[in-house]
Coordinates of C-alpha atoms in Angstrom, one line a residue:
M23 CA 0.0 0.0 0.0
L24 CA 3.0 2.3 0.5
L25 CA 3.3 2.4 -3.3
W26 CA -0.1 4.1 -3.6
A27 CA 0.9 7.4 -2.0
P28 CA 3.2 8.5 -4.8
F29 CA 0.6 7.4 -7.4
V30 CA -1.5 10.3 -6.3
L31 CA 1.1 12.6 -7.8
V32 CA 1.1 10.6 -11.0
H33 CA -2.7 10.8 -11.2
L34 CA -2.6 14.6 -10.6
G35 CA 0.0 15.0 -13.2
G36 CA -2.4 13.5 -15.7
Q37 CA -1.9 12.4 -19.3
D38 CA 0.2 14.4 -21.7
S39 CA -2.8 14.6 -24.1
I40 CA -4.9 16.8 -21.8
T41 CA -4.0 19.2 -19.0
A42 CA -7.2 21.2 -18.8
F43 CA -10.8 20.8 -19.9
S44 CA -11.5 24.5 -20.3
R45 CA -10.0 28.0 -20.2
Q46 CA -10.9 28.4 -16.6
D47 CA -8.9 25.3 -15.6
N48 CA -5.7 27.1 -16.9
E49 CA -6.3 29.9 -14.4
L50 CA -6.0 27.4 -11.4
Y51 CA -2.2 26.8 -11.6
W52 CA -1.7 28.4 -8.2
R53 CA -4.1 25.9 -6.7
H54 CA -2.3 23.0 -8.4
L55 CA 1.0 24.4 -7.2
L56 CA -0.3 24.3 -3.6
N57 CA -1.6 20.8 -4.2
L58 CA 1.9 19.7 -5.4
A59 CA 3.5 21.0 -2.3
T60 CA 0.9 19.3 -0.1
E61 CA 1.0 16.0 -1.9
V62 CA 4.9 15.9 -1.9
A63 CA 5.0 16.6 1.8
V64 CA 2.3 13.9 2.6
A65 CA 3.8 11.3 0.2
G66 CA 7.3 12.0 1.5
Y67 CA 6.2 11.6 5.1
V68 CA 4.4 8.3 4.3
V69 CA 7.3 6.9 2.4
G70 CA 9.9 8.1 5.0
R71 CA 8.1 6.5 7.9
A72 CA 7.7 3.1 6.3
S73 CA 9.9 0.1 6.8
W74 CA 11.0 -1.6 3.6
P75 CA 11.5 -5.4 3.4
D76 CA 13.4 -5.0 0.2
A77 CA 15.6 -2.2 -1.2
R78 CA 14.2 -2.8 -4.7
L79 CA 10.7 -2.0 -3.4
R80 CA 12.0 1.2 -1.9
A81 CA 13.6 2.1 -5.3
A82 CA 10.4 1.4 -7.1
V83 CA 8.5 3.8 -4.8
A84 CA 11.2 6.4 -5.3
L85 CA 10.9 6.1 -9.1
V86 CA 7.1 6.5 -8.9
F87 CA 7.6 9.5 -6.6
L88 CA 10.0 11.0 -9.1
A89 CA 7.7 10.4 -12.0
G90 CA 4.7 11.9 -10.2
C91 CA 6.6 15.0 -9.2
V92 CA 7.9 15.6 -12.7
K93 CA 4.5 14.9 -14.3
Y94 CA 2.6 17.2 -11.9
A95 CA 5.3 20.0 -12.2
E96 CA 5.0 19.8 -16.0
R97 CA 1.2 20.1 -15.9
I98 CA 1.5 23.2 -13.6
W99 CA 4.0 24.8 -15.9
V100 CA 1.8 24.2 -18.9
L101 CA -1.2 25.6 -17.1
F102 CA 0.8 28.7 -16.2
L103 CA 1.9 29.2 -19.8
A104 CA -1.7 28.8 -21.1
S105 CA -3.2 31.0 -18.4
P106 CA -5.0 34.1 -19.7
G107 CA -2.8 36.4 -17.6
N108 CA 0.4 35.0 -19.0
L109 CA -1.0 35.1 -22.5
K110 CA -1.9 38.8 -22.1
S111 CA 1.7 39.5 -21.0
W112 CA 2.9 37.5 -24.1
S113 CA 0.6 39.5 -26.3
R114 CA 2.0 42.8 -25.0
F115 CA 5.5 41.5 -25.6
V116 CA 4.7 40.4 -29.1
L117 CA 3.1 43.8 -29.8
S118 CA 6.2 45.7 -28.6
K119 CA 8.3 43.5 -30.9
K120 CA 6.0 44.3 -33.8
L121 CA 6.4 48.0 -33.2
E122 CA 10.1 47.6 -33.2
W123 CA 9.9 45.6 -36.4
R124 CA 7.7 48.3 -37.9
Q125 CA 10.4 50.8 -37.4
R126 CA 12.9 48.8 -39.5
Q127 CA 10.4 47.9 -42.1
P128 CA 11.5 45.3 -44.7
S129 CA 11.7 46.2 -48.4
R130 CA 8.6 45.8 -50.5
E131 CA 10.1 42.8 -52.3
E132 CA 10.7 41.0 -49.0
A133 CA 7.1 41.7 -47.8
V134 CA 5.7 40.5 -51.1
K135 CA 7.7 37.4 -51.0
M136 CA 6.7 36.5 -47.4
T137 CA 3.0 37.1 -48.2
R138 CA 3.1 35.1 -51.4
D139 CA 4.8 32.2 -49.7
S140 CA 2.2 32.3 -46.8
L141 CA -0.7 32.3 -49.3
N142 CA 0.8 29.5 -51.3
I143 CA 1.1 27.4 -48.1
L144 CA -2.4 28.3 -47.1
M145 CA -4.0 27.4 -50.4
S146 CA -1.9 24.4 -51.5
K147 CA -2.9 20.9 -50.7
G148 CA -0.6 19.4 -48.0
G149 CA 0.7 22.9 -47.2
S150 CA 0.5 22.2 -43.5
S151 CA 2.7 19.0 -43.6
S152 CA 5.8 20.7 -42.4
G153 CA 5.9 20.7 -38.7
R154 CA 8.3 23.5 -38.3
Q155 CA 6.5 25.7 -40.8
L156 CA 3.2 24.9 -39.0
F157 CA 4.8 25.9 -35.7
L158 CA 6.0 29.2 -37.2
D159 CA 2.6 30.0 -38.7
A160 CA 0.6 29.0 -35.6
M161 CA 2.6 30.7 -32.9
P162 CA 1.5 34.3 -33.8
L163 CA -2.2 33.2 -33.7
I164 CA -2.2 32.9 -30.0
P165 CA -1.1 36.4 -29.1
D166 CA -2.8 38.0 -32.1
V167 CA -6.1 36.2 -32.2
I168 CA -6.8 33.6 -29.5
S169 CA -5.8 35.8 -26.5
A170 CA -6.8 39.2 -28.0
D171 CA -10.2 40.8 -27.6
A172 CA -9.3 43.0 -30.5
P173 CA -7.5 40.8 -33.1
L174 CA -4.6 42.4 -35.0
N175 CA -3.8 42.3 -38.7
Q176 CA -0.5 40.9 -39.8
T177 CA 1.9 43.8 -40.4
R178 CA 3.1 42.4 -43.7
N179 CA -0.4 42.1 -45.0
I180 CA -1.0 45.8 -44.2
T181 CA 2.2 46.7 -46.0
V182 CA 1.5 44.6 -49.1
A183 CA -2.1 45.8 -49.3
A184 CA -1.0 49.4 -49.1
K185 CA 1.3 48.9 -52.1
N186 CA -1.7 47.3 -54.0
D187 CA 0.2 44.0 -54.5
L188 CA -2.2 41.8 -52.4
P189 CA -5.3 42.0 -54.7
G190 CA -3.4 40.4 -57.5
M191 CA -2.1 37.6 -55.2
L192 CA -5.6 36.8 -54.1
K193 CA -7.1 36.9 -57.6
K194 CA -5.1 33.9 -58.8
F195 CA -6.9 31.7 -56.2
L196 CA -10.3 32.4 -57.7
P197 CA -10.8 30.0 -60.6
S198 CA -14.4 29.1 -60.7
D199 CA -13.8 25.5 -61.7
S200 CA -11.3 24.7 -58.9
D201 CA -12.1 23.7 -55.3
S202 CA -8.4 23.4 -54.4
R203 CA -8.7 26.7 -52.5
L204 CA -10.8 24.9 -49.9
N205 CA -7.5 23.4 -48.7
A206 CA -7.2 26.6 -46.8
Y207 CA -9.7 25.2 -44.2
E208 CA -7.5 22.2 -43.7
H209 CA -4.5 24.4 -43.1
V210 CA -6.5 26.6 -40.7
G211 CA -7.7 23.5 -38.9
A212 CA -4.1 22.4 -38.5
L213 CA -3.1 25.8 -37.1
L214 CA -6.0 25.7 -34.6
G215 CA -5.0 22.2 -33.8
F216 CA -1.6 23.4 -32.8
C217 CA -3.2 26.2 -30.7
Y218 CA -5.3 23.6 -29.0
R219 CA -2.3 21.5 -28.2
R220 CA -0.4 24.6 -27.0
L221 CA -3.2 25.6 -24.6
Y222 CA -4.7 22.3 -23.4
T223 CA -2.0 19.6 -23.6
K224 CA 1.7 19.0 -22.7
D225 CA 2.7 18.8 -26.4
L226 CA 4.6 22.0 -26.2
L227 CA 7.1 20.2 -23.9
R228 CA 7.2 17.2 -26.2
E229 CA 7.6 19.0 -29.5
R230 CA 11.1 20.4 -28.8
H231 CA 12.3 18.8 -32.0
I232 CA 10.3 21.5 -33.8
I233 CA 11.8 24.3 -31.8
Y234 CA 15.3 22.9 -31.8
N235 CA 15.2 21.7 -35.4
D236 CA 18.6 23.2 -36.2
H237 CA 20.3 22.5 -32.9
C238 CA 21.2 18.8 -32.7
L239 CA 22.7 19.1 -29.2
G240 CA 19.7 20.8 -27.7
L241 CA 17.4 18.2 -29.3
I242 CA 19.4 15.3 -27.9
F243 CA 19.6 17.0 -24.5
F244 CA 15.8 17.4 -24.1
A245 CA 15.1 13.9 -25.6
V246 CA 17.3 12.4 -22.9
L247 CA 15.6 14.4 -20.2
D248 CA 12.2 13.2 -21.5
L249 CA 13.4 9.6 -21.6
I250 CA 14.8 9.7 -18.0
F251 CA 12.1 11.6 -16.2
T252 CA 9.0 10.8 -18.2
W253 CA 9.0 7.5 -19.9
V254 CA 11.5 5.3 -18.1
P255 CA 10.7 5.6 -14.3
I256 CA 7.3 3.7 -14.3
P257 CA 8.4 0.7 -16.4
V258 CA 11.5 0.4 -14.3
A259 CA 9.4 0.7 -11.1
L260 CA 7.2 -2.2 -12.4
A261 CA 10.2 -4.4 -13.0
L262 CA 11.6 -3.7 -9.6
F263 CA 8.3 -4.3 -7.9
M264 CA 7.9 -7.6 -9.7
A265 CA 11.4 -8.7 -8.5
A266 CA 11.1 -7.3 -5.0
E267 CA 10.3 -9.2 -1.8
K268 CA 6.8 -8.0 -0.9
G269 CA 7.1 -8.9 2.8
L270 CA 4.2 -11.3 2.7
H271 CA 4.4 -13.6 5.7
T272 CA 0.7 -14.5 5.6
S273 CA -1.6 -15.5 2.9
S274 CA -4.2 -13.0 3.8
R275 CA -6.6 -12.0 1.1
S276 CA -6.1 -8.3 1.8
A277 CA -2.4 -8.5 1.3
A278 CA -2.8 -10.2 -2.0
A279 CA -5.4 -7.7 -3.1
D280 CA -3.0 -4.9 -2.2
I281 CA -0.4 -6.4 -4.5
W282 CA -2.8 -6.8 -7.4
V283 CA -4.0 -3.2 -7.0
S284 CA -0.3 -2.0 -7.0
Y285 CA 0.3 -4.0 -10.2
L286 CA -2.9 -2.5 -11.7
L287 CA -1.7 1.0 -10.9
L288 CA 1.7 0.4 -12.5
V289 CA 0.4 -1.2 -15.6
G290 CA -2.3 1.4 -15.9
A291 CA 0.2 4.2 -15.7
I292 CA 2.3 2.6 -18.4
A293 CA -0.7 2.1 -20.6
L294 CA -1.7 5.8 -20.3
D295 CA 1.9 6.9 -21.1
G296 CA 1.9 4.6 -24.1
A297 CA -1.4 6.0 -25.3
S298 CA -0.1 9.6 -25.0
A299 CA 3.1 8.6 -26.9
A300 CA 1.1 6.8 -29.6
R301 CA -1.2 9.8 -30.1
F302 CA 1.8 12.1 -30.3
I303 CA 3.6 9.9 -32.9
F304 CA 0.8 8.7 -35.1
F305 CA -1.7 11.5 -35.2
P306 CA -0.4 14.6 -37.1
L307 CA -1.5 18.1 -36.4
S308 CA -3.5 18.4 -39.6
H309 CA -6.1 16.1 -38.2
Q310 CA -6.6 18.1 -35.1
L311 CA -9.8 20.2 -35.2
A312 CA -9.9 19.9 -39.0
G313 CA -13.6 18.8 -38.8
M314 CA -14.5 21.9 -36.7
G315 CA -17.4 21.3 -34.4
W316 CA -18.9 24.7 -35.1
I317 CA -22.7 24.5 -35.1
K318 CA -23.4 20.8 -34.9
R319 CA -23.5 20.6 -31.1
Q320 CA -26.2 22.5 -29.3
I321 CA -27.8 24.9 -31.6
S322 CA -31.3 26.2 -30.7
R323 CA -33.7 25.6 -33.5
D324 CA -35.2 28.4 -35.4
V325 CA -38.9 29.2 -36.0
T326 CA -39.1 26.4 -38.6
R327 CA -37.8 23.9 -35.9
R328 CA -35.4 22.4 -38.4
P329 CA -31.8 21.7 -37.5
I330 CA -29.0 22.9 -39.8
T331 CA -27.8 20.6 -42.5
K332 CA -24.6 18.6 -42.1
D333 CA -22.8 19.3 -45.3
H334 CA -21.0 22.6 -45.0
T335 CA -19.0 22.5 -48.2
S336 CA -21.1 25.2 -49.9
I337 CA -21.0 27.5 -46.9
K338 CA -17.2 27.2 -46.5
K339 CA -16.7 27.8 -50.2
F340 CA -19.0 30.9 -50.1
I341 CA -17.3 32.5 -47.1
L342 CA -13.8 31.9 -48.5
D343 CA -14.8 33.2 -52.0
T344 CA -16.4 36.3 -50.6
L345 CA -13.2 37.1 -48.7
L346 CA -11.1 36.5 -51.8
V347 CA -13.4 38.7 -54.0
S348 CA -13.4 41.4 -51.4
G349 CA -9.6 41.3 -51.3
T350 CA -9.3 41.6 -55.1
M351 CA -11.7 44.6 -55.0
K352 CA -9.7 46.2 -52.1
K353 CA -12.7 46.1 -49.7
W354 CA -10.6 45.5 -46.6
N355 CA -13.4 46.9 -44.4
I356 CA -15.7 43.9 -44.9
A357 CA -15.4 43.0 -41.2
S358 CA -16.5 46.5 -40.2
S359 CA -19.6 46.3 -42.3
R360 CA -22.8 44.6 -41.2
G361 CA -24.4 44.5 -44.7
Q362 CA -23.8 48.0 -45.9
V363 CA -21.3 46.9 -48.5
A364 CA -23.7 44.3 -50.0
L365 CA -26.6 46.8 -49.9
K366 CA -24.5 49.5 -51.6
K367 CA -23.6 47.0 -54.3
E368 CA -27.2 46.1 -54.8
V369 CA -28.3 49.8 -55.1
E370 CA -25.4 50.5 -57.6
V371 CA -26.3 47.5 -59.8
H372 CA -29.9 48.7 -60.0
S373 CA -29.2 52.4 -60.1
S374 CA -30.8 52.7 -63.5
G375 CA -34.0 51.0 -62.3
D376 CA -37.1 52.3 -60.7
S377 CA -36.3 55.0 -58.2
T378 CA -39.1 53.7 -55.9
T379 CA -37.3 50.4 -55.5
R380 CA -34.0 52.2 -54.8
R381 CA -35.7 54.4 -52.2
T382 CA -37.4 51.4 -50.5
L383 CA -34.2 49.4 -50.2
K384 CA -32.3 52.4 -49.0
E385 CA -34.8 53.6 -46.4
A386 CA -36.1 50.3 -44.9
V387 CA -33.5 47.6 -45.3
E388 CA -30.6 49.9 -44.5
K389 CA -32.0 50.8 -41.1
T390 CA -31.3 47.3 -39.9
V391 CA -27.7 47.1 -41.2
R392 CA -26.4 50.6 -40.3
S393 CA -23.8 50.9 -37.6
G394 CA -26.1 52.7 -35.2
F395 CA -28.7 49.9 -35.1
D396 CA -28.6 47.4 -32.2
F397 CA -26.7 44.5 -33.7
P398 CA -28.4 41.5 -32.0
T399 CA -31.8 43.1 -32.9
S400 CA -30.6 43.4 -36.5
V401 CA -29.6 39.7 -36.5
L402 CA -33.0 38.7 -35.1
I403 CA -34.9 40.8 -37.7
W404 CA -32.8 39.5 -40.6
H405 CA -33.2 35.9 -39.3
I406 CA -37.0 36.1 -39.3
A407 CA -36.9 37.9 -42.7
T408 CA -34.7 35.2 -44.2
E409 CA -37.1 32.5 -43.1
I410 CA -40.0 34.4 -44.6
C411 CA -38.1 34.8 -47.9
Y412 CA -37.0 31.1 -47.8
Y413 CA -40.7 30.0 -47.8
S414 CA -41.9 32.7 -50.2
H415 CA -41.7 31.3 -53.7
S416 CA -41.5 33.5 -56.7
D417 CA -43.7 32.5 -59.6
Q418 CA -41.8 34.7 -62.1
V419 CA -39.0 33.1 -64.1
E420 CA -37.0 35.6 -66.0
E421 CA -34.4 33.4 -67.5
H422 CA -33.5 29.8 -68.1
N423 CA -29.9 29.7 -67.0
L424 CA -29.0 26.5 -65.2
L425 CA -25.8 27.9 -63.7
R426 CA -27.5 30.9 -62.4
E427 CA -30.4 28.8 -61.0
Q428 CA -27.9 26.5 -59.3
K429 CA -26.1 29.5 -57.7
M430 CA -29.4 30.9 -56.5
K431 CA -30.2 27.6 -54.8
E432 CA -26.8 27.6 -53.2
D433 CA -27.2 31.2 -52.0
K434 CA -30.6 30.3 -50.6
Q435 CA -29.3 27.4 -48.6
V436 CA -26.2 29.3 -47.5
S437 CA -28.2 32.3 -46.4
R438 CA -30.4 30.1 -44.2
E439 CA -27.5 28.3 -42.6
L440 CA -25.6 31.5 -41.9
S441 CA -28.7 33.0 -40.5
Q442 CA -29.1 30.1 -38.0
Y443 CA -25.4 30.1 -37.2
V444 CA -25.2 33.9 -36.4
M445 CA -28.3 33.5 -34.3
Y446 CA -26.6 30.7 -32.5
L447 CA -23.5 32.8 -31.9
V448 CA -25.4 35.8 -30.6
F449 CA -28.3 34.4 -28.6
K450 CA -27.0 30.9 -27.7
C451 CA -23.3 31.7 -27.1
G452 CA -24.0 35.2 -25.8
V453 CA -21.6 36.9 -28.3
M454 CA -22.1 40.7 -28.6
L455 CA -25.2 40.7 -26.5
T456 CA -26.3 44.3 -25.5
T457 CA -28.2 45.3 -22.5
N458 CA -31.7 44.8 -24.0
S459 CA -30.9 42.0 -26.5
E460 CA -32.2 39.2 -24.5
V461 CA -35.4 41.2 -23.7
V462 CA -35.9 41.9 -27.4
H463 CA -35.4 38.2 -28.2
D464 CA -37.9 37.1 -25.5
K465 CA -40.4 39.7 -26.7
A466 CA -40.1 38.5 -30.3
E467 CA -40.6 34.9 -29.1
E468 CA -43.8 36.1 -27.3
E469 CA -45.0 37.8 -30.5
I470 CA -44.5 34.6 -32.5
V471 CA -46.2 32.4 -29.9
G472 CA -49.1 34.9 -29.7
V473 CA -49.6 34.7 -33.5
L474 CA -49.4 30.9 -33.7
S475 CA -51.2 30.1 -30.4
S476 CA -54.6 30.1 -32.2
F477 CA -53.4 27.2 -34.4
R478 CA -52.7 23.6 -33.4
R479 CA -49.1 22.8 -33.8
D480 CA -49.8 19.6 -35.8
D481 CA -52.0 21.5 -38.2
L482 CA -49.3 23.8 -39.4
G483 CA -46.2 22.8 -41.4
D484 CA -43.1 24.9 -41.3
K485 CA -44.0 26.9 -44.4
D486 CA -47.6 27.6 -43.2
A487 CA -46.3 28.7 -39.7
V488 CA -43.8 31.1 -41.3
M489 CA -46.3 32.5 -43.7
K490 CA -48.9 33.1 -40.9
L491 CA -46.2 35.1 -39.1
Y492 CA -45.6 37.1 -42.3
E493 CA -49.3 37.9 -42.8
A494 CA -49.6 38.9 -39.1
G495 CA -46.6 41.1 -39.4
I496 CA -47.8 42.8 -42.6
S497 CA -51.2 43.5 -41.0
K498 CA -49.4 45.7 -38.4
D499 CA -48.4 48.4 -40.9
D500 CA -50.0 51.0 -38.7
E501 CA -47.5 50.2 -35.9
I502 CA -44.6 50.4 -38.3
Q503 CA -45.8 53.8 -39.6
M504 CA -46.0 54.9 -36.0
I505 CA -42.4 53.9 -35.4
E506 CA -41.2 55.8 -38.5
H507 CA -43.3 58.8 -37.4
H508 CA -41.5 58.8 -34.1
E509 CA -38.1 58.7 -35.8
E510 CA -38.7 61.6 -38.2
P511 CA -38.9 64.4 -35.5
E512 CA -36.0 62.8 -33.8
E513 CA -33.9 63.2 -36.9
K514 CA -35.0 66.7 -37.2
Q515 CA -34.1 67.3 -33.6
D516 CA -30.7 65.8 -34.4
S517 CA -30.1 68.4 -37.1
D518 CA -31.1 71.2 -34.8
H519 CA -28.6 70.0 -32.2
E520 CA -25.9 69.8 -34.8
E521 CA -26.4 73.5 -35.5
S522 CA -26.1 74.3 -31.8
P523 CA -22.4 74.6 -30.7
D524 CA -23.2 74.9 -27.0
I525 CA -24.7 71.4 -26.6
D526 CA -22.7 68.9 -24.5
R527 CA -22.2 66.2 -27.2
D528 CA -21.3 63.3 -24.8
A529 CA -24.4 63.9 -22.7
Y530 CA -26.6 64.3 -25.7
N531 CA -25.3 61.2 -27.4
H532 CA -25.8 59.2 -24.2
M533 CA -29.4 60.3 -23.9
K534 CA -30.0 59.6 -27.5
K535 CA -28.8 56.0 -27.1
L536 CA -31.0 55.6 -24.1
Q537 CA -33.9 56.8 -26.0
Q538 CA -33.2 54.5 -28.9
S539 CA -32.8 51.6 -26.5
F540 CA -36.2 52.4 -25.0
E541 CA -37.9 52.6 -28.4
A542 CA -36.3 49.3 -29.4
L543 CA -37.8 47.7 -26.3
K544 CA -41.3 49.0 -26.9
S545 CA -41.3 48.4 -30.7
P546 CA -42.5 45.1 -31.9
V547 CA -39.9 43.0 -33.7
L548 CA -42.1 40.9 -36.0
P549 CA -43.6 43.8 -38.0
R550 CA -40.1 45.2 -38.6
A551 CA -38.9 41.8 -39.7
C552 CA -41.8 41.4 -42.0
A553 CA -41.2 44.9 -43.5
V554 CA -37.6 43.9 -44.3
A555 CA -38.9 40.6 -45.8
Q556 CA -41.5 42.4 -47.9
E557 CA -38.8 44.7 -49.4
L558 CA -36.5 41.8 -50.1
I559 CA -39.3 40.0 -51.8
S560 CA -40.0 43.1 -53.9
I561 CA -36.7 42.3 -55.7
E562 CA -38.3 40.5 -58.6
N563 CA -35.2 38.6 -59.7
E564 CA -34.9 35.8 -57.1
A565 CA -31.3 35.2 -57.8
D566 CA -30.4 38.8 -57.1
R567 CA -32.5 38.7 -53.9
W568 CA -30.7 35.7 -52.5
D569 CA -27.3 37.0 -53.6
L570 CA -28.0 40.1 -51.5
I571 CA -29.3 38.1 -48.5
A572 CA -26.3 35.8 -48.6
A573 CA -23.9 38.7 -48.9
V574 CA -25.5 40.5 -45.9
W575 CA -25.2 37.4 -43.7
A576 CA -21.6 36.9 -44.8
E577 CA -20.8 40.4 -43.6
M578 CA -22.6 39.8 -40.4
L579 CA -20.5 36.7 -39.8
Y580 CA -17.3 38.6 -40.5
Y581 CA -18.4 41.3 -38.2
T582 CA -19.3 38.9 -35.4
A583 CA -16.2 36.7 -35.8
A584 CA -13.9 39.7 -35.3
R585 CA -15.7 40.8 -32.2
C586 CA -16.4 37.5 -30.4
G587 CA -13.5 38.2 -28.0
G588 CA -10.4 36.1 -27.4
G589 CA -12.0 34.3 -24.5
F590 CA -14.7 32.9 -26.8
H591 CA -12.2 31.5 -29.3
Y592 CA -10.0 30.2 -26.5
E593 CA -12.8 28.5 -24.7
H594 CA -14.4 26.9 -27.7
L595 CA -11.1 25.3 -28.9
S596 CA -11.5 22.9 -26.0
T597 CA -14.9 21.8 -27.3
G598 CA -13.9 21.2 -31.0
G599 CA -13.6 24.7 -32.3
E600 CA -16.1 27.1 -33.8
F601 CA -16.5 28.0 -37.5
A602 CA -16.3 31.7 -36.4
T603 CA -12.8 31.0 -35.2
H604 CA -11.9 29.5 -38.6
V605 CA -13.3 32.5 -40.4
L606 CA -11.4 34.8 -38.1
V607 CA -8.1 33.0 -38.9
L608 CA -8.9 33.2 -42.6
M609 CA -9.3 37.0 -42.4
Y610 CA -6.1 37.2 -40.4
L611 CA -4.1 35.2 -43.0
L612 CA -5.6 36.4 -46.3
G613 CA -5.3 40.2 -45.7
P614 CA -5.9 43.1 -43.5
F615 CA -9.6 42.4 -43.2
L616 CA -9.7 42.8 -39.4
P617 CA -11.0 46.2 -38.2
P618 CA -8.6 48.7 -36.6
A619 CA -8.5 48.7 -32.8
Y620 CA -10.6 51.9 -32.6
Q621 CA -13.5 50.2 -34.4
Y622 CA -14.1 47.4 -31.9

């Protein structure tokens, strides 16, 4: 039984493949340090007070004690390195180094070469196979993205974009008949897999061959240390325990059971070490998180009560292509927009059309995507409007183009999936929730329940339920007109204040936001969503309609991904990763798409 006391340290040290289950666990390294001191003292006291019938048994206990101390100390060290406080210090250090690097800026040719090489690795199949290159690409992600509430653009991307060299580099990855660019998601998955292993496992201590790739002596030194203090002690302890005299002078069942339990502990420890070693050797980084758990776990169902589809190829392709196209057109502010860029493009395309259509789109739809509008409320309104448009079929067929029809179907499905995913991020994960967002969400749910309460649930299909909501929302035009009537004098009052130089701007803006918040609370959501849906349906060409809706949802996803906060991405790495994290890393790698710090 004396062998069991040191095994507590081995148990607390844990497997190499996991040191923490969540971000909060990494903050408890001080508690683990106290546990280490306590357990070492207790185990040392128990072992020191014991009488040993065989020196080999004492040596076995000493080896288990050594292995337990080393394992637990390694875990505490890894917890400290991955703790949010240490990561923030690391981020500040990296930022200071970037500022120094900025002062001695490389030549344009050097920046272009680095960016071109990085893009080729990102887009090429098997580009993440080099362990050292993967290490070099992944390490900046932790201080720049994972641990930063305001993610930073890569300095070289800013430099190359300013010289107008980056659009041409991105354009070559846009052939319409090639899906090879989707390999970017594999590379991003591998990078996030490295981040996961850096934050939640001991692999940073085991992957010294990557760090010391060019230093043979350093590699040999650390390999010998790992061998002596990590892998050898427990097997040697088992051999010594088998050969040692156990001190059994009676054939009591309890003594025999103690021996078998000791064997079980030793063999179990060896098996766990072997499993960790096998995972480290046989499972490459490219398979870590490549499947991305994103929305498939616990997404709340929408008003149609249908879960999201499982095939995400089309949505991944759409998000990546939208980024590439935006880069080729030098629209680097796509993550600062919430649909304004897509709406502006739609208005420009139809600028020669009916002025009434242009005015309707500009005055109604634009209200929900402008920067001053509450973002979660905007997401909720567009989510309901997207569902209404999804079940509103257009009987007009303007052209028989199979490719355009196929694209329209893809945009339709992508729009719905993005709608559900952004809703999941905002209202399920609590990303970017404002003071009144949850109240508005609950109020919208009450409105929907109130409309559908007069119908039996089994009597209405998904389409019928959504269309009943649409009809009820349209019938409340008087309420919408009342809301608009309230907004007009406010706008006039705003212009009067702008002409008055003596007004305290900060106090006025604060009161204005409070008034807008109050009006948002008392204003029904369903009529506003139906008004947006009605104006979208007024776009006669269904392909153009879904192209606009998909583009708006893509911008909302970019906007959300850049503002989720480092804690969100850090935490969700432990549960399989979020698609928003993959999108954020894509924006980080492809160009200066991330907003400046003052826009967060």
